[in-house]
Coordinates of C-alpha atoms and ligand atoms in Angstrom, one line a residue:
M1 CA 127.4 140.8 77.1
K2 CA 127.1 137.3 78.4
K3 CA 129.9 134.9 77.7
I4 CA 129.6 131.2 78.4
L5 CA 132.1 130.5 81.1
A6 CA 134.7 128.3 79.4
L7 CA 134.7 125.1 81.4
A8 CA 137.0 122.3 80.0
C9 CA 136.5 120.4 83.3
T10 CA 135.5 120.9 86.8
I11 CA 137.6 119.3 89.4
A12 CA 136.1 119.3 93.0
M13 CA 139.1 119.2 95.3
A14 CA 138.8 119.3 99.0
G15 CA 135.5 121.1 98.8
T16 CA 136.9 123.8 96.6
M17 CA 135.7 124.0 93.0
F18 CA 138.3 124.6 90.4
V19 CA 137.4 125.1 86.8
T20 CA 139.8 125.0 83.9
A21 CA 139.3 127.3 80.9
N22 CA 139.4 126.0 77.4
A23 CA 142.6 127.3 75.8
G24 CA 141.8 130.4 73.7
E25 CA 138.3 130.8 75.1
E26 CA 137.5 134.3 76.3
L27 CA 137.9 135.0 80.0
L28 CA 135.1 136.4 82.2
K29 CA 136.0 139.9 83.2
I30 CA 135.4 140.4 86.9
G31 CA 135.7 143.9 88.4
Y32 CA 136.2 143.9 92.2
V33 CA 135.9 147.3 94.0
Q34 CA 137.7 146.5 97.2
V35 CA 137.5 148.6 100.4
G36 CA 141.3 149.2 100.8
H37 CA 144.2 147.6 102.7
E38 CA 143.4 148.8 106.2
S39 CA 143.6 145.4 108.0
D40 CA 144.9 141.9 108.1
W41 CA 141.4 140.8 107.3
R42 CA 141.3 142.9 104.2
M43 CA 144.7 141.6 103.0
A44 CA 143.4 138.0 103.4
N45 CA 140.2 138.8 101.6
T46 CA 142.2 140.4 98.7
Q47 CA 144.6 137.5 98.4
N48 CA 141.7 135.1 98.4
Y49 CA 140.2 136.8 95.3
Y50 CA 143.6 136.6 93.5
D51 CA 143.9 132.9 94.5
V52 CA 140.5 132.0 93.2
F53 CA 139.7 134.3 90.2
T54 CA 142.7 133.1 88.0
E55 CA 143.0 132.9 84.3
E56 CA 143.3 129.1 84.5
A57 CA 139.9 129.2 86.2
G58 CA 138.5 131.2 83.3
F59 CA 138.5 134.7 84.8
E60 CA 140.2 138.1 84.2
L61 CA 140.1 139.8 87.6
E62 CA 140.7 143.5 88.0
L63 CA 140.7 144.3 91.8
I64 CA 140.9 148.0 92.7
D65 CA 142.0 148.9 96.2
C66 CA 140.0 152.1 96.9
D67 CA 141.9 153.0 100.1
N68 CA 138.8 153.6 102.2
D69 CA 137.6 156.3 99.7
H70 CA 133.8 156.0 99.0
A71 CA 133.9 158.5 96.1
R72 CA 136.8 156.4 94.5
Q73 CA 134.6 153.3 94.7
L74 CA 131.8 155.0 92.8
T75 CA 134.3 156.1 90.1
E76 CA 135.8 152.7 89.7
V77 CA 132.3 151.0 89.4
R78 CA 131.6 153.5 86.6
N79 CA 134.9 152.6 85.0
F80 CA 133.9 148.9 85.0
I81 CA 130.6 149.8 83.4
A82 CA 132.4 151.8 80.7
K83 CA 134.7 148.9 80.0
D84 CA 131.7 146.5 79.8
F85 CA 132.9 144.1 82.5
D86 CA 130.9 140.8 82.8
Y87 CA 130.5 141.0 86.6
I88 CA 131.0 143.8 89.1
V89 CA 131.7 142.9 92.7
I90 CA 131.5 145.6 95.3
D91 CA 132.7 145.6 98.9
P92 CA 131.2 148.9 100.1
I93 CA 133.3 151.0 102.4
Q94 CA 130.1 152.6 103.7
S95 CA 126.5 151.4 103.5
A96 CA 125.0 154.8 102.3
G97 CA 125.2 156.4 98.8
W98 CA 124.9 153.5 96.5
D99 CA 121.4 153.8 94.8
N100 CA 122.4 155.8 91.8
V101 CA 125.5 153.9 90.8
L102 CA 123.8 150.5 91.4
K103 CA 121.0 151.7 89.0
E104 CA 123.7 152.6 86.4
V105 CA 125.2 149.1 86.7
Q106 CA 121.7 147.5 86.4
D107 CA 120.8 149.7 83.4
A108 CA 124.1 148.6 81.8
G109 CA 122.9 144.9 82.1
I110 CA 125.9 143.9 84.3
P111 CA 125.2 141.5 87.2
C112 CA 126.3 143.1 90.4
I113 CA 127.4 141.2 93.6
I114 CA 127.7 143.0 97.0
A115 CA 130.4 141.2 98.9
D116 CA 131.4 141.2 102.6
R117 CA 129.9 144.5 103.8
S118 CA 126.3 145.6 102.8
V119 CA 124.6 148.6 101.2
D120 CA 121.6 150.6 102.4
A121 CA 119.8 150.1 99.1
S122 CA 116.9 148.0 97.9
D123 CA 118.0 144.5 96.9
D124 CA 116.2 145.0 93.6
L125 CA 119.2 147.2 92.7
Y126 CA 121.8 144.4 92.7
T127 CA 121.8 140.7 91.7
T128 CA 122.9 139.1 95.0
A129 CA 125.0 139.6 98.1
V130 CA 127.5 137.4 99.9
G131 CA 128.7 138.2 103.5
T132 CA 128.7 137.5 107.2
D133 CA 126.1 138.6 109.8
M134 CA 127.8 141.4 111.5
T135 CA 124.9 142.0 114.0
A136 CA 125.1 138.4 115.0
E137 CA 128.9 138.8 115.5
G138 CA 128.1 141.7 117.9
V139 CA 125.5 139.6 119.7
T140 CA 128.0 136.8 120.2
A141 CA 130.6 139.2 121.7
G142 CA 127.9 140.6 124.1
Q143 CA 126.6 137.1 125.1
W144 CA 130.2 135.9 125.8
L145 CA 130.8 139.0 128.0
A146 CA 127.6 138.4 129.9
E147 CA 128.6 134.7 130.4
Y148 CA 132.1 135.8 131.5
L149 CA 131.0 138.6 133.9
A150 CA 128.2 136.4 135.3
G151 CA 126.2 139.4 136.6
E152 CA 129.2 141.6 137.6
G153 CA 129.0 145.2 136.5
A154 CA 131.5 146.7 134.0
K155 CA 132.5 150.0 132.4
I156 CA 132.9 149.4 128.7
L157 CA 134.9 151.3 126.1
V158 CA 134.3 150.6 122.4
I159 CA 136.8 151.2 119.5
E160 CA 134.5 151.2 116.6
G161 CA 135.2 150.2 113.0
S162 CA 135.0 152.8 110.2
T163 CA 132.0 155.1 110.7
G164 CA 129.1 154.2 108.3
S165 CA 130.4 150.7 107.5
S166 CA 128.0 147.9 107.9
A167 CA 130.6 146.0 109.9
A168 CA 130.8 148.8 112.5
I169 CA 127.0 149.4 112.5
G170 CA 126.2 145.7 112.8
R171 CA 128.7 144.9 115.5
S172 CA 127.6 147.9 117.6
E173 CA 123.9 147.0 117.0
G174 CA 124.4 143.4 118.1
F175 CA 126.6 144.2 121.1
N176 CA 124.2 147.0 122.2
Q177 CA 121.2 144.6 122.0
V178 CA 122.8 142.4 124.7
A179 CA 124.1 145.4 126.7
A180 CA 120.5 146.7 126.9
E181 CA 119.7 143.5 128.9
H182 CA 122.5 144.3 131.4
P183 CA 121.8 147.5 133.3
E184 CA 124.9 146.6 135.4
W185 CA 127.0 147.4 132.4
E186 CA 127.9 151.0 131.3
I187 CA 129.2 151.8 127.8
I188 CA 131.1 154.9 128.8
D189 CA 132.5 155.8 125.3
S190 CA 132.7 154.7 121.7
Q191 CA 135.0 156.2 119.1
D192 CA 136.0 155.3 115.5
G193 CA 139.3 153.5 115.1
D194 CA 138.9 153.0 111.4
F195 CA 139.8 149.3 111.5
T196 CA 143.5 150.1 111.8
Q197 CA 146.2 149.4 114.4
N198 CA 147.1 153.1 114.4
G199 CA 143.5 154.1 114.8
G200 CA 143.0 151.7 117.7
Q201 CA 146.1 153.0 119.5
Q202 CA 145.1 156.6 119.1
V203 CA 141.6 156.0 120.4
M204 CA 142.9 153.9 123.3
E205 CA 145.4 156.6 124.2
S206 CA 142.6 159.2 124.3
F207 CA 140.5 156.8 126.4
I208 CA 143.3 156.3 128.9
K209 CA 143.8 160.1 129.1
T210 CA 140.1 160.7 129.7
Y211 CA 139.2 157.8 132.0
G212 CA 142.4 156.7 133.5
A213 CA 143.6 153.1 134.1
D214 CA 140.9 152.6 136.7
G215 CA 138.1 154.1 134.7
F216 CA 137.2 151.1 132.6
D217 CA 137.1 147.3 132.7
V218 CA 136.4 146.2 129.1
V219 CA 137.6 147.4 125.7
V220 CA 135.5 146.1 122.7
C221 CA 137.6 146.5 119.4
H222 CA 135.7 146.1 116.1
N223 CA 138.7 144.3 114.6
D224 CA 142.0 142.6 115.5
N225 CA 144.2 145.4 114.2
E226 CA 142.4 147.9 116.5
A227 CA 142.9 145.5 119.3
Y228 CA 146.7 145.4 118.7
G229 CA 146.7 149.2 118.7
A230 CA 144.8 149.2 122.0
M231 CA 147.3 146.8 123.5
D232 CA 150.2 149.1 122.3
A233 CA 148.5 152.0 124.1
M234 CA 147.9 150.0 127.3
D235 CA 151.4 148.6 127.3
A236 CA 152.8 152.1 127.1
A237 CA 150.6 153.2 130.0
G238 CA 151.5 150.1 132.1
I239 CA 147.9 148.8 132.0
K240 CA 147.5 145.0 132.1
Y241 CA 145.0 143.1 130.1
G242 CA 144.0 139.4 130.1
V243 CA 142.4 137.0 132.6
G244 CA 141.8 138.9 135.8
E245 CA 142.9 142.2 134.2
K246 CA 141.3 144.5 131.6
I247 CA 139.1 142.5 129.2
I248 CA 139.8 142.9 125.5
I249 CA 137.1 141.7 123.0
S250 CA 137.9 141.7 119.3
F251 CA 136.5 140.7 115.9
D252 CA 137.9 139.0 112.8
A253 CA 139.7 136.1 114.5
T254 CA 142.6 136.3 112.1
N255 CA 145.6 134.1 112.8
E256 CA 147.4 136.8 114.8
G257 CA 144.2 137.6 116.6
L258 CA 143.6 134.0 117.6
T259 CA 147.3 133.7 118.6
R260 CA 146.8 136.6 121.0
T261 CA 143.6 134.9 122.2
L262 CA 145.5 131.6 122.7
N263 CA 148.1 133.4 124.8
G264 CA 145.4 135.2 126.9
Q265 CA 145.9 138.8 125.7
I266 CA 142.5 138.9 123.9
L267 CA 139.8 137.2 125.9
C268 CA 137.2 136.8 123.2
D269 CA 137.7 137.1 119.4
V270 CA 134.6 136.7 117.2
E271 CA 135.3 135.5 113.7
C272 CA 134.4 137.2 110.4
N273 CA 135.5 134.9 107.6
P274 CA 137.4 136.8 104.8
I275 CA 137.6 133.6 102.6
Q276 CA 134.6 134.5 100.5
A277 CA 135.9 134.3 96.9
V278 CA 134.9 130.7 96.2
I279 CA 131.4 131.5 97.3
V280 CA 131.3 134.5 94.9
M281 CA 132.8 132.4 92.1
N282 CA 130.1 129.7 92.6
V283 CA 127.4 132.4 92.5
I284 CA 128.9 133.7 89.2
K285 CA 129.0 130.1 87.8
A286 CA 125.4 129.6 88.7
L287 CA 124.4 132.9 87.0
Q288 CA 126.4 131.9 84.0
N289 CA 124.5 128.7 83.8
G290 CA 121.2 130.6 84.0
E291 CA 120.4 129.4 87.5
E292 CA 118.4 131.4 90.1
V293 CA 120.6 132.5 93.0
E294 CA 119.5 133.4 96.5
K295 CA 119.4 137.2 97.3
F296 CA 121.9 136.6 100.1
T297 CA 124.5 133.9 100.8
L298 CA 125.7 133.8 104.4
V299 CA 129.4 133.2 105.2
P300 CA 129.3 131.3 108.5
D301 CA 131.5 132.3 111.4
E302 CA 132.0 131.6 115.1
G303 CA 133.7 132.9 118.3
F304 CA 136.7 132.0 120.4
C305 CA 137.9 132.7 123.9
A306 CA 141.1 132.4 125.8
P307 CA 142.2 129.1 127.4
G308 CA 141.0 128.4 130.9
I309 CA 137.6 130.1 130.1
E310 CA 134.7 127.7 129.9
S311 CA 132.0 128.9 127.5
E312 CA 128.7 127.7 126.0
I313 CA 128.8 130.6 123.6
V314 CA 132.2 130.3 121.9
T315 CA 135.1 127.8 121.4
T316 CA 137.9 127.8 123.9
M317 CA 141.2 128.2 122.1
T318 CA 143.8 125.4 122.0
D319 CA 146.9 124.9 119.9
E320 CA 144.9 122.4 117.8
V321 CA 142.2 125.0 117.1
L322 CA 144.8 127.5 116.0
A323 CA 146.6 124.9 113.9
G324 CA 143.3 124.1 112.1
R325 CA 142.7 127.6 111.0
K326 CA 142.9 128.5 107.3
Y327 CA 143.8 132.2 107.7
Ligands
GZL401 C1 134.1 142.8 108.0 C2 135.1 143.6 107.2 C3 135.9 144.4 108.1 C4 136.8 143.6 109.0 C5 137.9 144.6 109.2 O1 133.4 142.0 107.1 O2 134.5 144.4 106.2 O3 136.7 145.3 107.4 O4 136.2 143.3 110.2 C6 138.0 145.1 107.8 O5 139.1 144.0 109.6 O6 138.8 146.3 107.7

């Protein structure tokens, strides 16, 4: 059922579009099947949806935290179908296993937006997607490392994100593309840290046990929380990291991640922007107005490195860069 989004007025403020619903008009029911609460990135993404999809803006948002459980996501999508939601937004924990339920959403005539992570399904099965380019993020990390090592060899350990997630798949793919151009590098191990600090610590502890303090030079962590866990494990083992020590590369560039980049603990942190709700809202408004929308809307991001490191690939961190960040 298509409702005309109640717009009393649209106020463009500082690049963010706010809409105000007419009093008494029906709200657009938005169902968001969220990955979980595994990381700082995820919490920022969830909060952003609550900040944007408000009743004042004409929406009734139901956001379900599926706690990293793919089966739960499928169940909750089917619940949104049964409750005849106006839009269903899905952030897929894993890329595989979505064809059937996306077909059910489509058959129910409900527009479906894939947000943040991606699905291994034909894009005919959903209305549109919004997200970052995770492969490009991996390439940026690899290119920065090549710039920093300047031809020097390195033994590399990888703490991956959740197995089967497009974020882990893309970042590995991108980094490995660059690594293939550097035979002087050796990726000696790669294990799943599930995007959590605890997961990062456990994997790093096992790496230290297996390879010893002298058995590696670089640790690539697929998100900031895993990097914090890796630091916990290295601290406990008396292993130093930073400029001239072990190299930690991370992803997400959250405020804490960039703080640890600014103080030289993380040498390179590649952003993945969680502030995506306004983009999703604008796509919904366009669809409500009967406009055509692109099949994919890219959320731009960039990389950062520690002070004292010159780079053509990423931005060198300063207090001003950190002060200018929105999350
Ligand atoms: C990436 C996002 C990932 C973050 C992690 O777009 O899906 O999931 O990199 C989060 O921090 O857990």
